[in-house]
């Protein structure tokens, strides 16, 4: 099997529900004992998007995937990875139906479950498959509908989370190209499993048995514990991936952290020594979109206007499990596109017209030993 030098991002897309919910609206929705100023000061969030009733994670994923393919000139993926912790069903995975609805026929497709670290886990897997020669054009999507699992009356979670999806398409390429994925770092610590969790509904507490608590099927988060671990793990993981890439922190020109909380992002950026001018995010407008947060910034046109293709870029995330991940890449030379959610009823869904396959470049040399 031929190996390739690295994977290169050559398409980026996003999909956001049109419904914008500001802090006052989220407070009213759950009768929360707080105010808009407190939410803004504690989290940095002013607005978020909520999916309409009937709009699922798969609908958002199809929209983001379609946008990424259009951004890449209508190329055909040969694999679909969907990072999500809010799948359309516990079984089967959501990715195969997304691939079908995108008109990709019988390509491989699977879900990646690493909560807020999911996109970077999926990116690392996809980049490794490209380098090995196992696939030529993996489509990496992260999509979430956290409004389906968050209790609107829970002040610790309801103001934080929003819905959305982002996607990138990869191809084989050289390490000196814009968009080249140069290094990744993955980690986990299962001792933190209870800090970010939905207690009920799985094999540990099946739905046919009495639930472990009245709100067991809602998302729960131990905010203080998560804050401390997120800052520490994202900093360590970022430092590890920068060492692997051979980059000093002050050479990074685009830093994108998981959009969990503005104070967490500021703390990680300060510890790494990355200047505020080189930190990018959209938490004020979109809130915490879990696995989708990093690719939504990668697909943000405003960020693309500010960062020059080829500049050193650091991505990092922390999520439930605990899981964490980072990636070092050069800023891609792409024009990101956006699509509306695909909300056609299931009975009316058909596969999109097939799109052409992406040829594997024969000129890319194998990596050095």
mmCIF file of C-alpha atoms in Angstrom:
data_model
loop_
_atom_site.group_PDB
_atom_site.id
_atom_site.type_symbol
_atom_site.label_atom_id
_atom_site.label_comp_id
_atom_site.label_asym_id
_atom_site.label_seq_id
_atom_site.Cartn_x
_atom_site.Cartn_y
_atom_site.Cartn_z
ATOM 1 C CA UNK A 1 0.000 0.000 0.000
ATOM 2 C CA UNK A 2 1.442 3.358 -1.042
ATOM 3 C CA UNK A 3 2.023 5.881 1.744
ATOM 4 C CA UNK A 4 1.796 9.642 1.384
ATOM 5 C CA UNK A 5 3.605 12.496 3.013
ATOM 6 C CA UNK A 6 0.646 13.973 4.872
ATOM 7 C CA UNK A 7 -3.016 14.955 4.682
ATOM 8 C CA UNK A 8 -4.057 18.402 3.458
ATOM 9 C CA UNK A 9 -7.306 20.270 4.145
ATOM 10 C CA UNK A 10 -8.758 21.354 0.801
ATOM 11 C CA UNK A 11 -12.402 22.034 1.632
ATOM 12 C CA UNK A 12 -14.282 23.503 4.613
ATOM 13 C CA UNK A 13 -17.957 23.993 5.299
ATOM 14 C CA UNK A 14 -20.472 24.788 8.003
ATOM 15 C CA UNK A 15 -24.162 24.452 8.765
ATOM 16 C CA UNK A 16 -25.984 26.412 11.456
ATOM 17 C CA UNK A 17 -29.657 26.391 12.410
ATOM 18 C CA UNK A 18 -31.197 29.757 11.519
ATOM 19 C CA UNK A 19 -32.804 30.249 14.963
ATOM 20 C CA UNK A 20 -30.685 32.668 17.055
ATOM 21 C CA UNK A 21 -31.260 32.565 20.824
ATOM 22 C CA UNK A 22 -29.822 35.377 22.944
ATOM 23 C CA UNK A 23 -29.169 35.212 26.679
ATOM 24 C CA UNK A 24 -32.504 36.729 27.645
ATOM 25 C CA UNK A 25 -34.338 34.161 25.510
ATOM 26 C CA UNK A 26 -32.460 31.190 26.965
ATOM 27 C CA UNK A 27 -33.191 32.493 30.466
ATOM 28 C CA UNK A 28 -36.898 32.823 29.687
ATOM 29 C CA UNK A 29 -37.025 29.388 28.040
ATOM 30 C CA UNK A 30 -35.877 27.627 31.211
ATOM 31 C CA UNK A 31 -37.021 30.150 33.837
ATOM 32 C CA UNK A 32 -33.375 30.360 34.908
ATOM 33 C CA UNK A 33 -32.413 32.247 38.071
ATOM 34 C CA UNK A 34 -29.730 34.350 36.420
ATOM 35 C CA UNK A 35 -29.345 37.312 34.097
ATOM 36 C CA UNK A 36 -27.816 37.984 30.703
ATOM 37 C CA UNK A 37 -24.875 39.880 32.178
ATOM 38 C CA UNK A 38 -23.915 36.981 34.450
ATOM 39 C CA UNK A 39 -23.922 34.534 31.529
ATOM 40 C CA UNK A 40 -21.835 36.891 29.409
ATOM 41 C CA UNK A 41 -19.321 37.569 32.192
ATOM 42 C CA UNK A 42 -18.909 33.912 33.199
ATOM 43 C CA UNK A 43 -18.808 32.326 29.754
ATOM 44 C CA UNK A 44 -18.283 34.999 27.086
ATOM 45 C CA UNK A 45 -21.490 33.850 25.358
ATOM 46 C CA UNK A 46 -24.153 36.270 24.140
ATOM 47 C CA UNK A 47 -26.002 34.164 21.563
ATOM 48 C CA UNK A 48 -26.238 30.608 20.313
ATOM 49 C CA UNK A 49 -28.166 28.683 17.625
ATOM 50 C CA UNK A 50 -30.947 26.229 18.469
ATOM 51 C CA UNK A 51 -32.147 23.590 16.040
ATOM 52 C CA UNK A 52 -35.831 23.721 15.242
ATOM 53 C CA UNK A 53 -38.065 20.788 16.235
ATOM 54 C CA UNK A 54 -37.514 18.030 13.689
ATOM 55 C CA UNK A 55 -33.957 19.120 12.835
ATOM 56 C CA UNK A 56 -31.444 16.447 13.814
ATOM 57 C CA UNK A 57 -27.687 16.102 14.074
ATOM 58 C CA UNK A 58 -27.730 14.225 10.755
ATOM 59 C CA UNK A 59 -29.525 17.119 9.064
ATOM 60 C CA UNK A 60 -26.824 19.539 10.213
ATOM 61 C CA UNK A 61 -24.072 17.078 9.245
ATOM 62 C CA UNK A 62 -25.444 16.733 5.709
ATOM 63 C CA UNK A 63 -25.484 20.517 5.338
ATOM 64 C CA UNK A 64 -21.908 20.939 6.587
ATOM 65 C CA UNK A 65 -20.671 18.015 4.503
ATOM 66 C CA UNK A 66 -22.313 19.365 1.364
ATOM 67 C CA UNK A 67 -20.745 22.784 1.993
ATOM 68 C CA UNK A 68 -17.266 21.288 2.457
ATOM 69 C CA UNK A 69 -17.578 19.292 -0.778
ATOM 70 C CA UNK A 70 -18.641 22.423 -2.673
ATOM 71 C CA UNK A 71 -15.714 24.299 -1.133
ATOM 72 C CA UNK A 72 -13.414 21.589 -2.514
ATOM 73 C CA UNK A 73 -14.880 21.893 -6.007
ATOM 74 C CA UNK A 74 -17.421 19.100 -5.714
ATOM 75 C CA UNK A 75 -14.898 16.352 -4.978
ATOM 76 C CA UNK A 76 -16.076 12.870 -3.912
ATOM 77 C CA UNK A 77 -14.995 11.544 -0.486
ATOM 78 C CA UNK A 78 -14.104 7.895 -0.074
ATOM 79 C CA UNK A 79 -14.758 7.853 3.691
ATOM 80 C CA UNK A 80 -17.015 9.769 6.100
ATOM 81 C CA UNK A 81 -16.170 10.281 9.767
ATOM 82 C CA UNK A 82 -18.825 11.981 11.900
ATOM 83 C CA UNK A 83 -17.799 13.273 15.324
ATOM 84 C CA UNK A 84 -20.836 13.652 17.568
ATOM 85 C CA UNK A 85 -22.148 12.923 21.045
ATOM 86 C CA UNK A 86 -25.736 13.621 19.952
ATOM 87 C CA UNK A 87 -26.335 10.999 17.225
ATOM 88 C CA UNK A 88 -29.714 10.690 15.568
ATOM 89 C CA UNK A 89 -30.172 7.223 17.151
ATOM 90 C CA UNK A 90 -28.255 5.111 19.683
ATOM 91 C CA UNK A 91 -28.079 2.535 16.866
ATOM 92 C CA UNK A 92 -27.169 2.661 14.017
ATOM 93 C CA UNK A 93 -24.430 5.254 13.651
ATOM 94 C CA UNK A 94 -25.464 8.497 11.966
ATOM 95 C CA UNK A 95 -22.529 8.669 9.516
ATOM 96 C CA UNK A 96 -23.766 6.011 7.042
ATOM 97 C CA UNK A 97 -27.057 7.821 6.451
ATOM 98 C CA UNK A 98 -25.169 11.122 6.089
ATOM 99 C CA UNK A 99 -22.958 9.519 3.441
ATOM 100 C CA UNK A 100 -26.054 8.173 1.649
ATOM 101 C CA UNK A 101 -27.773 11.548 1.687
ATOM 102 C CA UNK A 102 -24.624 13.150 0.275
ATOM 103 C CA UNK A 103 -24.732 10.766 -2.693
ATOM 104 C CA UNK A 104 -21.575 8.874 -1.729
ATOM 105 C CA UNK A 105 -22.909 5.391 -2.376
ATOM 106 C CA UNK A 106 -21.300 2.645 -0.338
ATOM 107 C CA UNK A 107 -18.230 4.443 1.026
ATOM 108 C CA UNK A 108 -17.113 3.604 4.551
ATOM 109 C CA UNK A 109 -18.737 5.730 7.234
ATOM 110 C CA UNK A 110 -18.617 5.680 11.014
ATOM 111 C CA UNK A 111 -19.223 7.857 14.062
ATOM 112 C CA UNK A 112 -16.485 9.066 16.427
ATOM 113 C CA UNK A 113 -17.525 9.605 20.046
ATOM 114 C CA UNK A 114 -15.079 11.726 22.053
ATOM 115 C CA UNK A 115 -17.521 14.500 23.053
ATOM 116 C CA UNK A 116 -15.937 17.945 22.561
ATOM 117 C CA UNK A 117 -12.613 16.447 21.426
ATOM 118 C CA UNK A 118 -14.390 14.437 18.726
ATOM 119 C CA UNK A 119 -13.465 16.535 15.704
ATOM 120 C CA UNK A 120 -9.745 16.444 16.478
ATOM 121 C CA UNK A 121 -9.909 12.697 17.198
ATOM 122 C CA UNK A 122 -11.602 12.192 13.820
ATOM 123 C CA UNK A 123 -9.116 14.508 12.088
ATOM 124 C CA UNK A 124 -6.183 12.542 13.520
ATOM 125 C CA UNK A 125 -7.700 9.231 12.366
ATOM 126 C CA UNK A 126 -8.482 10.589 8.904
ATOM 127 C CA UNK A 127 -5.013 12.090 8.480
ATOM 128 C CA UNK A 128 -3.426 8.785 9.474
ATOM 129 C CA UNK A 129 -5.533 6.897 6.943
ATOM 130 C CA UNK A 130 -4.467 9.325 4.215
ATOM 131 C CA UNK A 131 -0.792 8.950 5.112
ATOM 132 C CA UNK A 132 -1.115 5.167 5.053
ATOM 133 C CA UNK A 133 -2.754 5.221 1.625
ATOM 134 C CA UNK A 134 -5.946 3.604 2.952
ATOM 135 C CA UNK A 135 -8.074 6.447 1.602
ATOM 136 C CA UNK A 136 -7.631 9.503 -0.586
ATOM 137 C CA UNK A 137 -10.367 11.916 0.474
ATOM 138 C CA UNK A 138 -11.875 11.452 3.941
ATOM 139 C CA UNK A 139 -14.687 13.845 4.850
ATOM 140 C CA UNK A 140 -14.498 14.776 8.535
ATOM 141 C CA UNK A 141 -17.727 16.217 9.949
ATOM 142 C CA UNK A 142 -18.566 17.294 13.487
ATOM 143 C CA UNK A 143 -22.235 17.936 14.227
ATOM 144 C CA UNK A 144 -24.181 18.433 17.436
ATOM 145 C CA UNK A 145 -27.721 19.188 18.618
ATOM 146 C CA UNK A 146 -27.095 19.684 22.314
ATOM 147 C CA UNK A 147 -30.513 21.240 22.761
ATOM 148 C CA UNK A 148 -31.806 17.641 22.512
ATOM 149 C CA UNK A 149 -29.931 16.558 25.657
ATOM 150 C CA UNK A 150 -29.615 19.722 27.790
ATOM 151 C CA UNK A 151 -32.198 20.494 30.450
ATOM 152 C CA UNK A 152 -33.475 24.023 29.665
ATOM 153 C CA UNK A 153 -33.966 24.579 33.422
ATOM 154 C CA UNK A 154 -30.329 23.735 34.309
ATOM 155 C CA UNK A 155 -28.433 26.984 34.813
ATOM 156 C CA UNK A 156 -25.054 25.231 34.562
ATOM 157 C CA UNK A 157 -25.615 23.894 31.032
ATOM 158 C CA UNK A 158 -28.576 25.527 29.270
ATOM 159 C CA UNK A 159 -26.898 28.922 28.668
ATOM 160 C CA UNK A 160 -23.695 27.342 27.396
ATOM 161 C CA UNK A 161 -24.596 24.984 24.576
ATOM 162 C CA UNK A 162 -25.725 25.584 21.010
ATOM 163 C CA UNK A 163 -26.262 23.520 17.873
ATOM 164 C CA UNK A 164 -24.263 23.421 14.648
ATOM 165 C CA UNK A 165 -21.939 21.478 12.347
ATOM 166 C CA UNK A 166 -18.601 21.985 10.622
ATOM 167 C CA UNK A 167 -16.675 19.831 8.161
ATOM 168 C CA UNK A 168 -13.369 19.553 6.307
ATOM 169 C CA UNK A 169 -12.286 17.424 3.359
ATOM 170 C CA UNK A 170 -8.752 16.013 3.233
ATOM 171 C CA UNK A 171 -6.494 14.800 0.419
ATOM 172 C CA UNK A 172 -2.907 13.521 0.176
ATOM 173 C CA UNK A 173 -0.317 16.260 -0.175
ATOM 174 C CA UNK A 174 3.025 17.673 0.848
ATOM 175 C CA UNK A 175 4.078 18.989 4.243
ATOM 176 C CA UNK A 176 4.908 22.383 2.760
ATOM 177 C CA UNK A 177 1.381 22.957 1.408
ATOM 178 C CA UNK A 178 -1.222 25.212 3.039
ATOM 179 C CA UNK A 179 -3.613 23.014 4.999
ATOM 180 C CA UNK A 180 -1.035 20.296 5.756
ATOM 181 C CA UNK A 181 -1.741 18.361 8.971
ATOM 182 C CA UNK A 182 1.739 18.048 10.473
ATOM 183 C CA UNK A 183 1.243 16.610 13.963
ATOM 184 C CA UNK A 184 -1.509 15.402 16.286
ATOM 185 C CA UNK A 185 -1.797 14.514 19.959
ATOM 186 C CA UNK A 186 -4.562 12.471 21.611
ATOM 187 C CA UNK A 187 -5.175 11.621 25.257
ATOM 188 C CA UNK A 188 -7.780 10.465 27.759
ATOM 189 C CA UNK A 189 -8.334 9.879 31.467
ATOM 190 C CA UNK A 190 -11.337 7.693 32.203
ATOM 191 C CA UNK A 191 -11.285 8.555 35.897
ATOM 192 C CA UNK A 192 -13.153 11.727 34.916
ATOM 193 C CA UNK A 193 -16.034 9.869 33.283
ATOM 194 C CA UNK A 194 -18.655 11.233 35.713
ATOM 195 C CA UNK A 195 -17.754 14.919 35.289
ATOM 196 C CA UNK A 196 -19.333 15.212 31.812
ATOM 197 C CA UNK A 197 -22.075 12.660 31.335
ATOM 198 C CA UNK A 198 -25.622 11.587 30.593
ATOM 199 C CA UNK A 199 -26.157 9.096 33.452
ATOM 200 C CA UNK A 200 -29.134 7.185 32.049
ATOM 201 C CA UNK A 201 -30.052 5.416 28.850
ATOM 202 C CA UNK A 202 -26.961 3.302 28.203
ATOM 203 C CA UNK A 203 -25.999 -0.240 29.133
ATOM 204 C CA UNK A 204 -25.093 0.877 32.656
ATOM 205 C CA UNK A 205 -28.609 2.247 33.269
ATOM 206 C CA UNK A 206 -30.915 0.890 30.533
ATOM 207 C CA UNK A 207 -34.093 2.814 29.800
ATOM 208 C CA UNK A 208 -36.348 -0.095 30.801
ATOM 209 C CA UNK A 209 -35.039 0.083 34.391
ATOM 210 C CA UNK A 210 -35.743 2.854 36.915
ATOM 211 C CA UNK A 211 -33.426 5.781 36.116
ATOM 212 C CA UNK A 212 -30.634 6.656 38.566
ATOM 213 C CA UNK A 213 -32.249 10.091 39.033
ATOM 214 C CA UNK A 214 -35.161 12.230 37.797
ATOM 215 C CA UNK A 215 -32.973 14.067 35.286
ATOM 216 C CA UNK A 216 -30.761 11.106 34.333
ATOM 217 C CA UNK A 217 -31.402 11.467 30.598
ATOM 218 C CA UNK A 218 -30.129 15.041 30.499
ATOM 219 C CA UNK A 219 -26.531 16.146 30.016
ATOM 220 C CA UNK A 220 -24.662 16.936 33.262
ATOM 221 C CA UNK A 221 -21.360 18.724 33.788
ATOM 222 C CA UNK A 222 -19.289 19.400 36.924
ATOM 223 C CA UNK A 223 -18.212 22.877 35.865
ATOM 224 C CA UNK A 224 -15.386 23.605 38.315
ATOM 225 C CA UNK A 225 -13.675 20.253 37.886
ATOM 226 C CA UNK A 226 -14.014 20.455 34.111
ATOM 227 C CA UNK A 227 -12.580 23.982 34.037
ATOM 228 C CA UNK A 228 -9.399 22.995 35.863
ATOM 229 C CA UNK A 229 -8.840 19.840 33.830
ATOM 230 C CA UNK A 230 -9.630 21.564 30.523
ATOM 231 C CA UNK A 231 -7.062 24.311 31.046
ATOM 232 C CA UNK A 232 -4.352 21.902 32.159
ATOM 233 C CA UNK A 233 -4.948 19.179 29.548
ATOM 234 C CA UNK A 234 -5.379 21.531 26.593
ATOM 235 C CA UNK A 235 -2.166 23.329 27.570
ATOM 236 C CA UNK A 236 -0.180 20.097 27.925
ATOM 237 C CA UNK A 237 -1.565 18.643 24.695
ATOM 238 C CA UNK A 238 -0.834 21.859 22.804
ATOM 239 C CA UNK A 239 2.730 21.883 24.084
ATOM 240 C CA UNK A 240 3.152 18.238 23.039
ATOM 241 C CA UNK A 241 1.908 18.789 19.495
ATOM 242 C CA UNK A 242 4.024 21.936 19.102
ATOM 243 C CA UNK A 243 7.109 19.932 20.095
ATOM 244 C CA UNK A 244 6.258 17.285 17.505
ATOM 245 C CA UNK A 245 5.845 19.957 14.849
ATOM 246 C CA UNK A 246 9.043 21.715 15.923
ATOM 247 C CA UNK A 247 7.234 25.027 16.431
ATOM 248 C CA UNK A 248 7.859 27.495 19.259
ATOM 249 C CA UNK A 249 4.550 28.771 20.673
ATOM 250 C CA UNK A 250 5.255 32.353 19.609
ATOM 251 C CA UNK A 251 5.410 31.230 15.965
ATOM 252 C CA UNK A 252 1.710 30.219 15.981
ATOM 253 C CA UNK A 253 -0.368 32.685 13.977
ATOM 254 C CA UNK A 254 -3.776 31.039 14.437
ATOM 255 C CA UNK A 255 -4.811 29.438 17.727
ATOM 256 C CA UNK A 256 -8.266 27.827 17.843
ATOM 257 C CA UNK A 257 -9.341 26.150 21.050
ATOM 258 C CA UNK A 258 -12.567 24.295 21.748
ATOM 259 C CA UNK A 259 -15.194 26.997 22.294
ATOM 260 C CA UNK A 260 -16.192 25.884 25.770
ATOM 261 C CA UNK A 261 -15.786 29.037 27.834
ATOM 262 C CA UNK A 262 -13.952 32.263 27.049
ATOM 263 C CA UNK A 263 -12.068 32.157 30.343
ATOM 264 C CA UNK A 264 -10.759 28.678 29.519
ATOM 265 C CA UNK A 265 -9.626 29.845 26.090
ATOM 266 C CA UNK A 266 -7.886 32.890 27.569
ATOM 267 C CA UNK A 267 -6.158 30.794 30.236
ATOM 268 C CA UNK A 268 -4.822 28.279 27.718
ATOM 269 C CA UNK A 269 -3.653 31.014 25.335
ATOM 270 C CA UNK A 270 -1.908 32.855 28.182
ATOM 271 C CA UNK A 271 -0.165 29.704 29.443
ATOM 272 C CA UNK A 272 1.076 28.893 25.954
ATOM 273 C CA UNK A 273 2.272 32.442 25.374
ATOM 274 C CA UNK A 274 0.190 32.971 22.234
ATOM 275 C CA UNK A 275 -0.676 36.621 21.713
ATOM 276 C CA UNK A 276 -4.385 37.538 21.887
ATOM 277 C CA UNK A 277 -4.170 38.876 18.319
ATOM 278 C CA UNK A 278 -3.562 35.313 17.092
ATOM 279 C CA UNK A 279 -6.434 33.685 18.988
ATOM 280 C CA UNK A 280 -9.629 33.046 17.045
ATOM 281 C CA UNK A 281 -13.085 31.923 18.079
ATOM 282 C CA UNK A 282 -16.840 32.439 17.788
ATOM 283 C CA UNK A 283 -18.049 31.560 21.268
ATOM 284 C CA UNK A 284 -19.787 34.931 21.701
ATOM 285 C CA UNK A 285 -22.100 34.239 18.752
ATOM 286 C CA UNK A 286 -22.423 30.426 18.770
ATOM 287 C CA UNK A 287 -21.774 29.282 22.332
ATOM 288 C CA UNK A 288 -20.335 25.835 22.989
ATOM 289 C CA UNK A 289 -21.174 23.552 20.052
ATOM 290 C CA UNK A 290 -19.170 20.633 21.495
ATOM 291 C CA UNK A 291 -17.367 18.630 18.778
ATOM 292 C CA UNK A 292 -18.478 21.124 16.128
ATOM 293 C CA UNK A 293 -16.824 24.130 17.753
ATOM 294 C CA UNK A 294 -13.319 23.827 16.264
ATOM 295 C CA UNK A 295 -14.405 23.129 12.642
ATOM 296 C CA UNK A 296 -16.963 25.952 12.866
ATOM 297 C CA UNK A 297 -14.089 28.357 13.544
ATOM 298 C CA UNK A 298 -12.022 26.710 10.782
ATOM 299 C CA UNK A 299 -14.919 27.379 8.406
ATOM 300 C CA UNK A 300 -15.551 30.951 9.568
ATOM 301 C CA UNK A 301 -15.072 33.399 6.657
ATOM 302 C CA UNK A 302 -14.008 36.159 9.058
ATOM 303 C CA UNK A 303 -11.111 34.031 10.302
ATOM 304 C CA UNK A 304 -10.075 33.235 6.732
ATOM 305 C CA UNK A 305 -9.913 36.945 5.976
ATOM 306 C CA UNK A 306 -7.581 37.413 8.946
ATOM 307 C CA UNK A 307 -5.186 34.444 8.541
ATOM 308 C CA UNK A 308 -2.839 33.958 5.596
ATOM 309 C CA UNK A 309 -2.769 30.478 3.970
ATOM 310 C CA UNK A 310 0.267 28.530 5.114
ATOM 311 C CA UNK A 311 0.565 30.201 8.525
ATOM 312 C CA UNK A 312 1.152 27.988 11.532
ATOM 313 C CA UNK A 313 -2.099 26.923 13.171
ATOM 314 C CA UNK A 314 -2.758 25.183 16.490
ATOM 315 C CA UNK A 315 -6.051 23.427 17.294
ATOM 316 C CA UNK A 316 -6.867 22.001 20.713
ATOM 317 C CA UNK A 317 -9.909 20.610 22.531
ATOM 318 C CA UNK A 318 -11.039 18.948 25.756
ATOM 319 C CA UNK A 319 -14.158 16.872 26.286
ATOM 320 C CA UNK A 320 -16.000 14.259 28.297
ATOM 321 C CA UNK A 321 -14.344 11.036 29.129
ATOM 322 C CA UNK A 322 -12.036 12.869 29.908
ATOM 323 C CA UNK A 323 -10.583 13.248 26.390
ATOM 324 C CA UNK A 324 -8.283 15.831 24.876
ATOM 325 C CA UNK A 325 -6.587 16.387 21.538
ATOM 326 C CA UNK A 326 -4.491 18.868 19.587
ATOM 327 C CA UNK A 327 -3.339 19.291 15.995
ATOM 328 C CA UNK A 328 -0.674 21.389 14.293
ATOM 329 C CA UNK A 329 -1.373 22.311 10.687
ATOM 330 C CA UNK A 330 -0.730 25.128 8.268
ATOM 331 C CA UNK A 331 -3.702 27.366 7.563
ATOM 332 C CA UNK A 332 -5.596 25.963 4.553
ATOM 333 C CA UNK A 333 -5.994 27.831 1.274
ATOM 334 C CA UNK A 334 -9.743 27.280 0.947
ATOM 335 C CA UNK A 335 -12.906 29.319 0.588
ATOM 336 C CA UNK A 336 -15.288 28.039 3.270
ATOM 337 C CA UNK A 337 -18.948 27.705 2.353
ATOM 338 C CA UNK A 338 -22.145 27.390 4.388
ATOM 339 C CA UNK A 339 -25.379 25.461 3.858
ATOM 340 C CA UNK A 340 -28.777 25.465 5.542
ATOM 341 C CA UNK A 341 -29.803 22.301 7.443
ATOM 342 C CA UNK A 342 -31.233 19.564 5.225
ATOM 343 C CA UNK A 343 -34.588 18.929 6.917
ATOM 344 C CA UNK A 344 -36.465 16.933 4.285
ATOM 345 C CA UNK A 345 -38.731 14.338 5.941
ATOM 346 C CA UNK A 346 -37.233 10.859 6.122
ATOM 347 C CA UNK A 347 -39.814 9.497 3.680
ATOM 348 C CA UNK A 348 -38.687 12.032 1.058
ATOM 349 C CA UNK A 349 -34.922 11.618 1.471
ATOM 350 C CA UNK A 350 -33.020 10.271 -1.480
ATOM 351 C CA UNK A 351 -29.366 10.072 -2.270
ATOM 352 C CA UNK A 352 -27.861 13.156 -3.864
ATOM 353 C CA UNK A 353 -26.333 12.755 -7.342
ATOM 354 C CA UNK A 354 -22.972 11.047 -7.150
ATOM 355 C CA UNK A 355 -19.930 13.314 -7.251
ATOM 356 C CA UNK A 356 -16.588 12.522 -8.930
ATOM 357 C CA UNK A 357 -13.857 10.731 -7.070
ATOM 358 C CA UNK A 358 -10.661 12.474 -5.991
ATOM 359 C CA UNK A 359 -7.567 11.004 -7.674
ATOM 360 C CA UNK A 360 -4.677 10.148 -5.404
ATOM 361 C CA UNK A 361 -1.650 12.229 -6.447
ATOM 362 C CA UNK A 362 1.103 9.930 -7.657
ATOM 363 C CA UNK A 363 3.776 12.586 -7.238
ATOM 364 C CA UNK A 364 3.674 12.735 -3.453
ATOM 365 C CA UNK A 365 6.766 10.977 -2.077
ATOM 366 C CA UNK A 366 6.547 8.568 0.831
ATOM 367 C CA UNK A 367 7.458 9.970 4.243
ATOM 368 C CA UNK A 368 11.076 9.651 5.390
ATOM 369 C CA UNK A 369 11.915 6.747 7.672
#
